[in-house]
Coordinates of C-alpha atoms in Angstrom, one line a residue:
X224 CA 44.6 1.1 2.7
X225 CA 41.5 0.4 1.0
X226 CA 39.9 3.4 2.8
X227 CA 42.5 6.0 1.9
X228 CA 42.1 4.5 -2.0
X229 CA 37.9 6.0 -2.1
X230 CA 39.1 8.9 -0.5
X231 CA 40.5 10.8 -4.1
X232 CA 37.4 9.1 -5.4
X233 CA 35.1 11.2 -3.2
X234 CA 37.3 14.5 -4.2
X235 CA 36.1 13.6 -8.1
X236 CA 32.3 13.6 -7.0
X237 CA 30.7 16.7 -7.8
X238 CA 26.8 17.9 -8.1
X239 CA 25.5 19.7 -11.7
X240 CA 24.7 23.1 -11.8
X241 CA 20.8 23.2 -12.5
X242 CA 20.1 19.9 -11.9
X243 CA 17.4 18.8 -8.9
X244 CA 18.4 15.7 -7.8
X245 CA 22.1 17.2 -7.2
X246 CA 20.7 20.4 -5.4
X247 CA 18.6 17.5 -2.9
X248 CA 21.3 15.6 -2.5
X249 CA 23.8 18.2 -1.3
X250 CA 21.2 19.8 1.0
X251 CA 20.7 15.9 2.5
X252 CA 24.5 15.4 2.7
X253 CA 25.0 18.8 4.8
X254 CA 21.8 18.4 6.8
X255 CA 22.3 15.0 8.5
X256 CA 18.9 14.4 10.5
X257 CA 15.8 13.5 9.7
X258 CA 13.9 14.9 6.6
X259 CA 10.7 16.0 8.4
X260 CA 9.0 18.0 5.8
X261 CA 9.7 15.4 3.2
X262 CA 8.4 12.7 5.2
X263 CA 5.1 15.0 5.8
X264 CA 4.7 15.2 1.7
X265 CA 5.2 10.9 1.6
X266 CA 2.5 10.5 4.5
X267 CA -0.4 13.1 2.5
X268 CA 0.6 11.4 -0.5
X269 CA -0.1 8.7 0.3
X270 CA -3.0 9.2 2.3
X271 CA -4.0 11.3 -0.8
X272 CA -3.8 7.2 -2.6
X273 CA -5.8 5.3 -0.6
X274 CA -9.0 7.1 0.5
X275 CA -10.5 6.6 -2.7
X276 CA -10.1 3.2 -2.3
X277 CA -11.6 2.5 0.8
X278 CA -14.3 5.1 1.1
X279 CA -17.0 3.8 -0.9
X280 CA -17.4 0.4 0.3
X281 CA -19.3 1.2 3.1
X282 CA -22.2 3.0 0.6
X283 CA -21.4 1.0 -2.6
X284 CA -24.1 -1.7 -1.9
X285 CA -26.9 1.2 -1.5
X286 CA -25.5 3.2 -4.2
X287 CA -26.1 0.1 -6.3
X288 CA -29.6 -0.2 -5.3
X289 CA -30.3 3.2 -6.3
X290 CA -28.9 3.0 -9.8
X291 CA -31.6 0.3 -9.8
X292 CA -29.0 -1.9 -12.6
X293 CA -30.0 -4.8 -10.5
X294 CA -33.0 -6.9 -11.3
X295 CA -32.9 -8.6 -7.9
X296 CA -31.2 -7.5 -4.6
X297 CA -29.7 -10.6 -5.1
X298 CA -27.7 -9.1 -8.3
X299 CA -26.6 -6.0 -6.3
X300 CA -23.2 -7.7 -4.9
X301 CA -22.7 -9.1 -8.0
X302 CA -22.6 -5.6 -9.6
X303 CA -21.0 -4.5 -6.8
X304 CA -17.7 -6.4 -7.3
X305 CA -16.9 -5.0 -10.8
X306 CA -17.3 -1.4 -9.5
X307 CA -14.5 -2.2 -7.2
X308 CA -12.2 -4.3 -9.4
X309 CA -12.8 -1.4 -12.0
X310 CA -9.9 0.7 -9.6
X311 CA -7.3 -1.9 -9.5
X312 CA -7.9 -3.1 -13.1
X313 CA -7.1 0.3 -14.2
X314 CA -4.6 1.1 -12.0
X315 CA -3.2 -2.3 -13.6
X316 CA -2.6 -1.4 -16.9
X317 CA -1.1 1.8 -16.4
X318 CA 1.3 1.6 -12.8
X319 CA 4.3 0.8 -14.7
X320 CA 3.8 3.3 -17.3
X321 CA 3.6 5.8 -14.4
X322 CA 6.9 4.3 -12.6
X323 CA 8.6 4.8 -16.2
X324 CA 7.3 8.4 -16.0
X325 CA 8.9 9.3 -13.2
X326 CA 11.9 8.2 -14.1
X327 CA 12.0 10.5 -17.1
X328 CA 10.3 13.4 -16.3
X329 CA 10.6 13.3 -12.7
X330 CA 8.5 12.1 -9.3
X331 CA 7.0 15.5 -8.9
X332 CA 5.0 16.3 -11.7
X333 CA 3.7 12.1 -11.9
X334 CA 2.2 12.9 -8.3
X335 CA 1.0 16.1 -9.0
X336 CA -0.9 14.6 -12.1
X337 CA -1.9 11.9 -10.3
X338 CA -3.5 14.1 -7.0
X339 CA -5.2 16.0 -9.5
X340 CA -6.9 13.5 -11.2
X341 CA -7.8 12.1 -7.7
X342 CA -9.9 15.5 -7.4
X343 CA -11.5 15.2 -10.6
X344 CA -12.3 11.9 -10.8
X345 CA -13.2 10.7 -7.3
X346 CA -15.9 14.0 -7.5
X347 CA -17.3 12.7 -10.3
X348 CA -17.6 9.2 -8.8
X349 CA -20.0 11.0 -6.5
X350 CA -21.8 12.9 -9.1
X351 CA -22.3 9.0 -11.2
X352 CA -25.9 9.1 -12.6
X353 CA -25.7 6.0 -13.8
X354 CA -23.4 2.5 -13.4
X355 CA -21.7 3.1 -16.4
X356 CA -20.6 6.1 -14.9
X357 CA -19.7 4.8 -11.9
X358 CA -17.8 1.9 -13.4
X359 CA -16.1 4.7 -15.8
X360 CA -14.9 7.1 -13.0
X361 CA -13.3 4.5 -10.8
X362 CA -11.6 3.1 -13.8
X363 CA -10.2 6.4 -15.0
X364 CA -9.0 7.2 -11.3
X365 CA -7.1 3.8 -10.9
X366 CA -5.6 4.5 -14.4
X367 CA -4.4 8.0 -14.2
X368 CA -3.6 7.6 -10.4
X369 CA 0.1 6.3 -10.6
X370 CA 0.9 8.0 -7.2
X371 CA 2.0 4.6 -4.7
X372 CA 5.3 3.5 -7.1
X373 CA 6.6 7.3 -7.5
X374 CA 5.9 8.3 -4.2
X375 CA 7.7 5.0 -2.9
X376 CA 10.9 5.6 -5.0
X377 CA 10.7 9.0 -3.4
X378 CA 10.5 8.0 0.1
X379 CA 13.6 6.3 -0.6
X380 CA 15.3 9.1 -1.5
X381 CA 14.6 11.7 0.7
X382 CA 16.3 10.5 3.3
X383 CA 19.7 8.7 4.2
X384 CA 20.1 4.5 4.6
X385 CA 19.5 4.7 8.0
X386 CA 16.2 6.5 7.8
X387 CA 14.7 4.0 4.9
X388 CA 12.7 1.6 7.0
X389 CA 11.0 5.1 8.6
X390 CA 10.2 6.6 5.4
X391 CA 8.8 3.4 3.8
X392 CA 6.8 2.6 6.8
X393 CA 4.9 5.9 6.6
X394 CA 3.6 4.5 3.2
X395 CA 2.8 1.7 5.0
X396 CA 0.9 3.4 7.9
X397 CA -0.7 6.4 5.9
X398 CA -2.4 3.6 3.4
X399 CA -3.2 1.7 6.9
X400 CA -4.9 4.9 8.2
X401 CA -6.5 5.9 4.9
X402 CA -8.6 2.3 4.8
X403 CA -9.3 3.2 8.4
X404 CA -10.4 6.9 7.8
X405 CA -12.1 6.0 4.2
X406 CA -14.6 3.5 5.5
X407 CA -15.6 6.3 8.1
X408 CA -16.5 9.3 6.2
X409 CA -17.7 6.8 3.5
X410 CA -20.5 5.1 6.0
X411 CA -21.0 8.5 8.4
X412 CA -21.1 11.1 5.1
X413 CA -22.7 9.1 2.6
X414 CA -27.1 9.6 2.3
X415 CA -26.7 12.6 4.5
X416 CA -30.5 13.6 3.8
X417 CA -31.6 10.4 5.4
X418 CA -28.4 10.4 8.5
X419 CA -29.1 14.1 9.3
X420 CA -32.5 15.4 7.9
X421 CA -32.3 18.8 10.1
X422 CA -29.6 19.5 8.0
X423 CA -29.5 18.5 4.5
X424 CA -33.4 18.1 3.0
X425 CA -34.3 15.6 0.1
X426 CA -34.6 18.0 -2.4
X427 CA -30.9 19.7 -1.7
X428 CA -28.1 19.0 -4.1
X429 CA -27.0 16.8 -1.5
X430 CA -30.3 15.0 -1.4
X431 CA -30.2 14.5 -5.3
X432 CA -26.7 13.5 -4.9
X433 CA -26.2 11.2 -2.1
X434 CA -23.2 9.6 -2.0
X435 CA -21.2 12.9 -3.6
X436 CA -20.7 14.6 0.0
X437 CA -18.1 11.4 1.8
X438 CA -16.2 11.9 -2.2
X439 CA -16.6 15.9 -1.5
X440 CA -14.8 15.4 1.1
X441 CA -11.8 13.4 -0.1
X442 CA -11.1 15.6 -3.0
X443 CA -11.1 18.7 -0.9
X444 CA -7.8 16.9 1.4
X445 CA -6.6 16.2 -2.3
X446 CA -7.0 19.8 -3.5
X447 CA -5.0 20.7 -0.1
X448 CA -2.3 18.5 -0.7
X449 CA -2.0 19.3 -4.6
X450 CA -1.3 23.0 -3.2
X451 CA 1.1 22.0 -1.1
X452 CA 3.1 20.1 -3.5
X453 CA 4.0 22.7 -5.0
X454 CA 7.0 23.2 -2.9
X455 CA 7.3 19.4 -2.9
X456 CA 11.4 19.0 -4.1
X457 CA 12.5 17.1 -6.7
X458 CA 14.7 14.2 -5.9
X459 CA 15.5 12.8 -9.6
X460 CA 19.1 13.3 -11.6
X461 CA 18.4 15.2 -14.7
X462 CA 22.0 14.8 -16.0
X463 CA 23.9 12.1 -18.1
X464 CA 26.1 10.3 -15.7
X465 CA 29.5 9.8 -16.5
X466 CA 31.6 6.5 -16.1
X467 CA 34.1 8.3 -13.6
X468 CA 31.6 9.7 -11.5
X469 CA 29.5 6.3 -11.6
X470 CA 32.6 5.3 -9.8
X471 CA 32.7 8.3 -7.3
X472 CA 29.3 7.4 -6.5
X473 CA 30.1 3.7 -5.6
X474 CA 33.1 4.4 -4.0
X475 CA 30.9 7.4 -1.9
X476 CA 28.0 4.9 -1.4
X477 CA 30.6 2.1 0.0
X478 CA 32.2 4.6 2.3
X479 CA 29.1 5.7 3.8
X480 CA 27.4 2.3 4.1
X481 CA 30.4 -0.3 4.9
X482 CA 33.3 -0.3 3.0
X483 CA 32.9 -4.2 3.2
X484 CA 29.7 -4.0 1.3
X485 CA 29.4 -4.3 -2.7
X486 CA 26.7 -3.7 -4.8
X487 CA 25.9 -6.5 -7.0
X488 CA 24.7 -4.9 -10.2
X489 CA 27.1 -1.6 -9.6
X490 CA 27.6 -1.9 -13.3
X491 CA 23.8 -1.2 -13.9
X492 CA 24.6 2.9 -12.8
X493 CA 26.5 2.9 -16.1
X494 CA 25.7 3.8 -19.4
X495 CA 24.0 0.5 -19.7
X496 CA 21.0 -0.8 -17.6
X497 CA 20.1 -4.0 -16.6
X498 CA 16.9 -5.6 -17.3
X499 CA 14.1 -5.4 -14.8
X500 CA 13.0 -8.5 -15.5
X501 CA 16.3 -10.0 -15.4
X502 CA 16.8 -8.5 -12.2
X503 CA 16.3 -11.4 -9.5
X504 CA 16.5 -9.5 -6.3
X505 CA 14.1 -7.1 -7.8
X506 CA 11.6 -9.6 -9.0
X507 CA 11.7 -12.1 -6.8
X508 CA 11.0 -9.5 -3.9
X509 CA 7.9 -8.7 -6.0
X510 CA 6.3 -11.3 -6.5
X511 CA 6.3 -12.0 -2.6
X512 CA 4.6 -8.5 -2.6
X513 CA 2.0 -9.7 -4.6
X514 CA 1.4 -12.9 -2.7
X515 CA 1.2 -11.3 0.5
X516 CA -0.8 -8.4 -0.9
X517 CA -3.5 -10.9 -2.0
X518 CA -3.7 -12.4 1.2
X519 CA -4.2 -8.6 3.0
X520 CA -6.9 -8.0 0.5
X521 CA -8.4 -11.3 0.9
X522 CA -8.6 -11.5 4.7
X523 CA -9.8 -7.7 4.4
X524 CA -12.6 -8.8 2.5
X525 CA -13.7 -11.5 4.1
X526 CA -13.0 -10.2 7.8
X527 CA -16.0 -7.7 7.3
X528 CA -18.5 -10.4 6.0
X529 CA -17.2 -13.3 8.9
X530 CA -17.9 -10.2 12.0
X531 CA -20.8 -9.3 10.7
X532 CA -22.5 -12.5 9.6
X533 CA -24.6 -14.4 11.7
X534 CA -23.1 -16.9 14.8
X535 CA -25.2 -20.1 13.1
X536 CA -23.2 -19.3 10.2
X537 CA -20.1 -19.3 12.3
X538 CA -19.8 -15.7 12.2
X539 CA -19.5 -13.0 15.3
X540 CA -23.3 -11.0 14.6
X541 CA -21.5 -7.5 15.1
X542 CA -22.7 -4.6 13.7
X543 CA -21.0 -2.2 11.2
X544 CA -20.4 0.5 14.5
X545 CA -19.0 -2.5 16.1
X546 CA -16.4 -3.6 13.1
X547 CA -15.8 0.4 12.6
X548 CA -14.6 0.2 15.6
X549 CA -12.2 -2.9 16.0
X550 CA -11.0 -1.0 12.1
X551 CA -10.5 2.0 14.0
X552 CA -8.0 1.1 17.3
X553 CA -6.5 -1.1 14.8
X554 CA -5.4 2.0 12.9
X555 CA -4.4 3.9 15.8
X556 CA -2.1 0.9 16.6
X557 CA -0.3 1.0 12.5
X558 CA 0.7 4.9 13.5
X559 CA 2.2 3.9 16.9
X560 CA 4.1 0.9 15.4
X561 CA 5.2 2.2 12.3
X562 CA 6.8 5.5 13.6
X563 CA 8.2 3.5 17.2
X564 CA 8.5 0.3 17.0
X565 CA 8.8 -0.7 13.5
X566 CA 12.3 1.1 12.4
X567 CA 14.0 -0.4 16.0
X568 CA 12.9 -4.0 14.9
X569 CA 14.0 -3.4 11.3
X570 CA 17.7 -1.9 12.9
X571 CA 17.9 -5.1 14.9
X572 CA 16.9 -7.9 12.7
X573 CA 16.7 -6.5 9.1
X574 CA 14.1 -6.4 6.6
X575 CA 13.6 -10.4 5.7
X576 CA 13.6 -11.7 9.2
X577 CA 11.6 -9.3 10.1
X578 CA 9.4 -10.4 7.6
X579 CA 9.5 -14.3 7.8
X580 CA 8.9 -13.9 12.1
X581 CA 5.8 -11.5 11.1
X582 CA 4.5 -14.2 8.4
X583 CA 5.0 -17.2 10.8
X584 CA 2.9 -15.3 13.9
X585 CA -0.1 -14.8 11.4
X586 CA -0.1 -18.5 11.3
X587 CA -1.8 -19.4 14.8
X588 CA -3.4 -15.9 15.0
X589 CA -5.7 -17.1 12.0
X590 CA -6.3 -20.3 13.0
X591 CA -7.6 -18.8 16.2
X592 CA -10.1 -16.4 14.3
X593 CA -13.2 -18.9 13.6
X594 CA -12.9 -20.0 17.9
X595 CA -14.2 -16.8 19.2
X596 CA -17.6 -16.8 17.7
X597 CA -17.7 -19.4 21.3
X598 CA -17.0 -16.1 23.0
X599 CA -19.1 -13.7 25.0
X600 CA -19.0 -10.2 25.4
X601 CA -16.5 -8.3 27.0
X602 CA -14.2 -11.2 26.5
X603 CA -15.1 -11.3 22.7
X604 CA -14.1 -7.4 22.0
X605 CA -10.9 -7.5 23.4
X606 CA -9.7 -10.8 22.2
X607 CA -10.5 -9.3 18.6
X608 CA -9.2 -6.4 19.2
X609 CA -6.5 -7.5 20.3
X610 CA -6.2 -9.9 17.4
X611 CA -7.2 -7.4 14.7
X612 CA -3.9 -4.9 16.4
X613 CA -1.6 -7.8 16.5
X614 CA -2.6 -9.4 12.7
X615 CA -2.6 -5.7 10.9
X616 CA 0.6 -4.3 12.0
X617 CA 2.3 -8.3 11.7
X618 CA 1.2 -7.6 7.9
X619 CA 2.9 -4.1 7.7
X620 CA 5.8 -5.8 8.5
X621 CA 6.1 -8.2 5.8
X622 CA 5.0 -5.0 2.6
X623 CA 7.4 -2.6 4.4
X624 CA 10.2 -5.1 4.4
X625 CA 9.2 -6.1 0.8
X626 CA 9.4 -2.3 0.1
X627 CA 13.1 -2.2 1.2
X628 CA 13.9 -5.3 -0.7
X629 CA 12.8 -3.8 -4.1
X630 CA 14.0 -0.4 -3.7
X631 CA 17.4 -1.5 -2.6
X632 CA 17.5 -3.8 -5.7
X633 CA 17.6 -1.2 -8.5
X634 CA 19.5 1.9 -8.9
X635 CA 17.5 5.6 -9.0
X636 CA 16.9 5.8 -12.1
X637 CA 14.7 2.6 -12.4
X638 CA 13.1 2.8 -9.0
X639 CA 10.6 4.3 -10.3
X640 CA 9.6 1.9 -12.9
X641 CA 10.6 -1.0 -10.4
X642 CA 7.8 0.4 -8.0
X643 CA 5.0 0.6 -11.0
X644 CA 6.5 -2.6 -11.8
X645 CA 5.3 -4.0 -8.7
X646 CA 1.9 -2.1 -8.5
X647 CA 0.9 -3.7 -11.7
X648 CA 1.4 -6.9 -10.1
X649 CA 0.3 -6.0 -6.5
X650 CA -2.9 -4.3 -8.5
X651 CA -3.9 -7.4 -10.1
X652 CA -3.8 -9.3 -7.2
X653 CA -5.9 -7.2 -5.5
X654 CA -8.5 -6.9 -8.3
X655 CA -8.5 -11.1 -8.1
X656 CA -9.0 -11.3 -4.2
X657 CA -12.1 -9.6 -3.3
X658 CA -14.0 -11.5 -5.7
X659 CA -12.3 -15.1 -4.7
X660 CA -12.6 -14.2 -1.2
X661 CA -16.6 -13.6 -1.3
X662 CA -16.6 -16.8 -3.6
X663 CA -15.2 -18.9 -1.1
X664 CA -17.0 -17.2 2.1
X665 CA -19.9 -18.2 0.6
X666 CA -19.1 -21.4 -0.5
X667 CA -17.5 -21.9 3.2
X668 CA -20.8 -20.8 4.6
X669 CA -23.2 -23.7 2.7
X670 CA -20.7 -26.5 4.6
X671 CA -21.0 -26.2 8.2
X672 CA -21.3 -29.6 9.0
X673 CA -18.3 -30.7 6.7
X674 CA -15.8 -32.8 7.9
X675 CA -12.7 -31.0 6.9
X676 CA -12.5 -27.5 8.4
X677 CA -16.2 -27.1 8.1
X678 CA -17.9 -23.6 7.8
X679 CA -15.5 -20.3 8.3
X680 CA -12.5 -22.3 9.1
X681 CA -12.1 -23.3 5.6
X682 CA -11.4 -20.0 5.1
X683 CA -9.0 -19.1 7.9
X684 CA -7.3 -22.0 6.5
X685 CA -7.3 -21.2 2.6
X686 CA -5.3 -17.7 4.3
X687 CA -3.1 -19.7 5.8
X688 CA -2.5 -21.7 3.3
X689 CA -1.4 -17.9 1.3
X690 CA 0.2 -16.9 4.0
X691 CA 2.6 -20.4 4.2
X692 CA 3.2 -20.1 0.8
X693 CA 4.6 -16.7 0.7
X694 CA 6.5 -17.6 3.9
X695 CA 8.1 -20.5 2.4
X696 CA 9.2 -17.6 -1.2
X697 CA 11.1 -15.3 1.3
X698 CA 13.7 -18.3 1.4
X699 CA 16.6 -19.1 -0.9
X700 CA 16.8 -20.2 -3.4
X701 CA 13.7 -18.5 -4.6
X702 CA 14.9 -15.1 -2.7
X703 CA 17.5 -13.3 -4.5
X704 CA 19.1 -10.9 -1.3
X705 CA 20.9 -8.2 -2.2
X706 CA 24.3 -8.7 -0.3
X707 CA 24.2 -6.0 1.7
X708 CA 21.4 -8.3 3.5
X709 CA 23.1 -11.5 3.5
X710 CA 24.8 -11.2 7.0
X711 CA 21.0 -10.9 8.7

C-alpha cells in the first residue's frame, strides 16, 4: 500500500528545461553504472588541491636559508613554520565563503577559479624573491583555493547512493597520493643547478630561480586539468523548487533508497532551510573531522622528524631517500584500498563502524612506533612499512566515513557550504598541529630519561591520547546519526 501511494508521486517529478542539475540527473537516472569520467574530474581535482601543499616541504628549509631572513640557522625553522601555516590560515578564512559559492553559482566555475589560481599562485611561490613574498603567495593560494568542499559536494552527486563511499574515497586517495607525489618532485626538482649540473648551469633561469622548476611543474598538471574542466558538468539545481515537487523528490529518494527510511530534516528541501549550525548530524560529524584531521597532521609532522632523528634521541637515523620511500609504498597502498577494499568494508559495516574499528587499531599501532628504533635492518624496514600501510589507510577510513556523514546530513543546496563549513574548521586545525607537534617533539626529545613515557613515547602517547578522544565523539550522545545509519 504504502508503495503504490509514491508511485503517482514519482509521475509528478519532472526535470526543468535549461537547468544543469536536471539535465545530470536524468542522464544518471537512465545511465545506471558507474560515472567513470566524473569520478576522473574528482580524482585531478583533487590531486590538483593538494600538491601545493605538500611539495615544498622538502625545499622549504633551504629556501629559507637562501632568503637569508634568518639571523641564525637556528631561526630558519622558526620562519619556516609561518610559511606553512600561511596556506591553511588562508584557506581558513575563506573555505566557507567558497562552499556558499558553489551553492549559488555553481561547483564548476568555484573549481575552475580555484585551479586557476593554483597556476598563478603556486608559480609565483617559486618565483618568491623575498619571504614576504613567499609568505604572500602561499597565503593568497590557500585563500582563493576553495576547491576540497565543492569538489566534495560534487563527488556526492555524480554518482548514485550506492557509489558514494567510491566517490568520496577518491578524495581521500588522490589527496593521499598528492602528499606522496608533492614531497617527490618537491625534494628531486627543487636546486636543479646543484642535483643536475650537466643540465641546468648556475647562471640559467633555473639557477637564479631554484626552487621555481618542482612549482613549474605542478602548475603545468593544473593548467592540464583547468583545460579539461571545461567539459566538467554541472551538477547544481538552478531552479526554485516547488513544495509538490519537494515532495516528489522525497517520495523518489525513499523509493529508491528504502521505503522504510525517512529523512530527518526532509522539511529543510523546502522553501525554508535549516540552520547549519543548528544542524547536529552535520556538526557534530565535523567537528570529529577536525579532531581526527589534527591528529593526521600532527603524526605527519612529527613521523618525518622521529625517522629521521638520531637513535640516542630515540629516533630511527633514516635518511630522507629512506622516509621517501616508506611515504611512497604507503601511497601505493591508499590507491589499492580506497578503489578495492574500502567501498566493500563500507557496504558491510557502514560508515561509523567503520570508523570507530579504524580509530581503535591506531591505538596499539602507535604505541608500537617508539619500540622499533630496538630494531635492526631488514627487520626494521618492513615492520615500518608495514606499520606506515596499515596506520595511513586506518586514517582514510575514519575522513572518508566522516565525508559520508556530513554530506548525507544536508540537502544539495547546502552541501556546498556544509563542506567549506568543515574546511574552515579542518584548516585551522591543521594550521595549529604542525607547530604543536614540533613543540612537543622537541620538548619530548630534552626528557629521555623521564619517568613517565620518557623521550618519543610522550609523543606517540599525546596521539593517542587525540586519537581516544575522537574515538570516544563518534558515540552517542555526542554523535547525531542520520537515521538512515541507525540500524549499523
Amino acid at each position: 500500500m504504502g508503495e503504490e501511494g509514491t508511485w503517482p508521486l514519482l509521475k509528478e517529478y519532472h526535470y526543468h528545461p535549461g537547468c544543469p542539475g536536471c539535465a545530470y540527473d536524468r542522464r544518471k537516472d537512465l545511465l545506471r553504472g558507474m560515472p567513470y569520467k566524473e569520478f576522473l574530474y574528482v580524482w585531478m581535482v583533487s590531486l590538483t588541491a593538494a600538491l601545493p601543499i605538500s611539495s615544498l616541504f622538502p625545499f622549504l628549509y633551504f629556501m629559507i636559508r637562501d632568503l637569508n631572513v634568518a639571523k641564525r640557522t637556528e631561526d630558519i625553522g622558526f620562519y619556516a613554520g609561518f610559511v606553512g601555516a600561511s596556506f591553511m590560515f588562508g584557506r581558513c578564512l575563506t573555505s566557507t565563503a567558497w562552499g556558499i559559492a558553489a551553492d549559488r553559482i555553481g561547483r564548476k566555475p568555484v573549481v575552475m577559479f580555484g585551479i586557476f589560481s593554483v597556476v598563478v599562485f603556486n608559480t609565483l611561490f617559486g618565483l618568491s624573491v623575498n619571504y614576504w613574498m613567499a609568505i604572500a603567495t602561499r597565503f593568497l593560494l590557500g585563500a582563493l583555493n576553495g576547491l576540497l568542499g565543492p569538489i566534495k559536494a560534487y563527488a556526492i552527486e555524480v554518482c548514485r547512493p550506492e557509489h558514494e563511499s567510491l566517490a568520496l574515497s577518491l578524495v581521500s586517495t588522490a589527496w593521499g597520493i598528492g602528499l606522496i607525489i608533492g614531497p617527490a618532485l618537491g625534494g628531486y626538482l627543487a636546486l636543479p643547478a646543484e642535483n643536475f649540473p650537466n643540465i641546468f648551469s648556475p647562471d640559467s633561469f633555473f639557477g637564479r630561480f631554484p626552487y621555481f622548476l618542482p612549482c613549474l611543474c605542478t602548475s603545468v598538471f593544473a593548467v592540464v586539468v583547468l583545460i579539461s574542466c571545461i567539459w566538467m558538468p554541472e551538477t547544481l539545481h538552478k531552479h526554485k523548487v516547488s513544495e509538490n515537487e519537494n515532495q516528489s523528490i522525497e517520495a523518489l529518494e525513499a523509493h529508491l533508497i528504502d521505503p522504510k527510511e525517512k529523512v530527518e530534516e526532509s522539511g529543510s528541501l523546502g522553501t525554508k532551510k535549516k540552520s547549519l549550525f543548528k544542524n547536529r548530524p552535520l556538526m557534530s560529524s565535523i567537528i570529529i573531522y577536525c579532531i581526527f584531521s589534527f591528529h593526521d597532521m600532527a603524526y605527519t609532522e612529527v613521523f618525518s622528524l622521529w625517522a629521521e632523528s638520531d637513535k640516542k634521541y630515540g629516533g630511527l637515523s633514516l635518511s630522507s631517500e629512506d622516509v621517501g620511500q616508506v611515504l611512497a609504498v604507503t601511497g601505493a597502498s591508499l590507491l589499492v584500498y580506497q578503489l578495492f577494499l574500502y567501498p566493500r568494508i563500507n557496504k558491510v559495516i557502514g560508515p561509523i563502524n567503520s570508523s570507530r574499528i579504524a580509530a581503535i587499531l591506531c591505538i596499539p599501532i602507535l604505541f608500537a612506533y617508539p619500540y622499533m628504533t630496538y630494531l635492526s635492518e631488514p627487520g626494521l624496514s618492513i615492520v615500518l612499512n608495514i606499520a606506515s600501510v596499515i596506520k595511513n589507510n586506518l586514517s582514510v577510513t575514519i575522513i572518508t566515513g566522516t565525508f559520508i556523514l556530513q554530506n548525507n546530513a544536508v540537502p544539495q543546496d547546502q552541501r556546498g557550504a556544509a563542506n567549506g563549513l568543515s574546511m574552515t574548521g579542518m584548516s585551522f586545525f591543521k594550521a595549529v598541529a604542525p607547530a604543536g607537534a614540533g613543540i612537543v617533539f622537541s620538548w619530548a626529545q630534552k626528557r629521555q630519561h623521564g619517568f613517565f613515557f620518557p623521550g618519543d613515547q610522550m609523543v606517540f602517547f599525546l596521539l593517542n591520547v587525540i586519537e581516544l578522544l575522537g574515538l570516544i565523539l563518534t558515540f552517542k550522545p555526542f554523535l547525531a546519526v542520520p537515521e538512515q545509519y541507525n540500524r549499523n
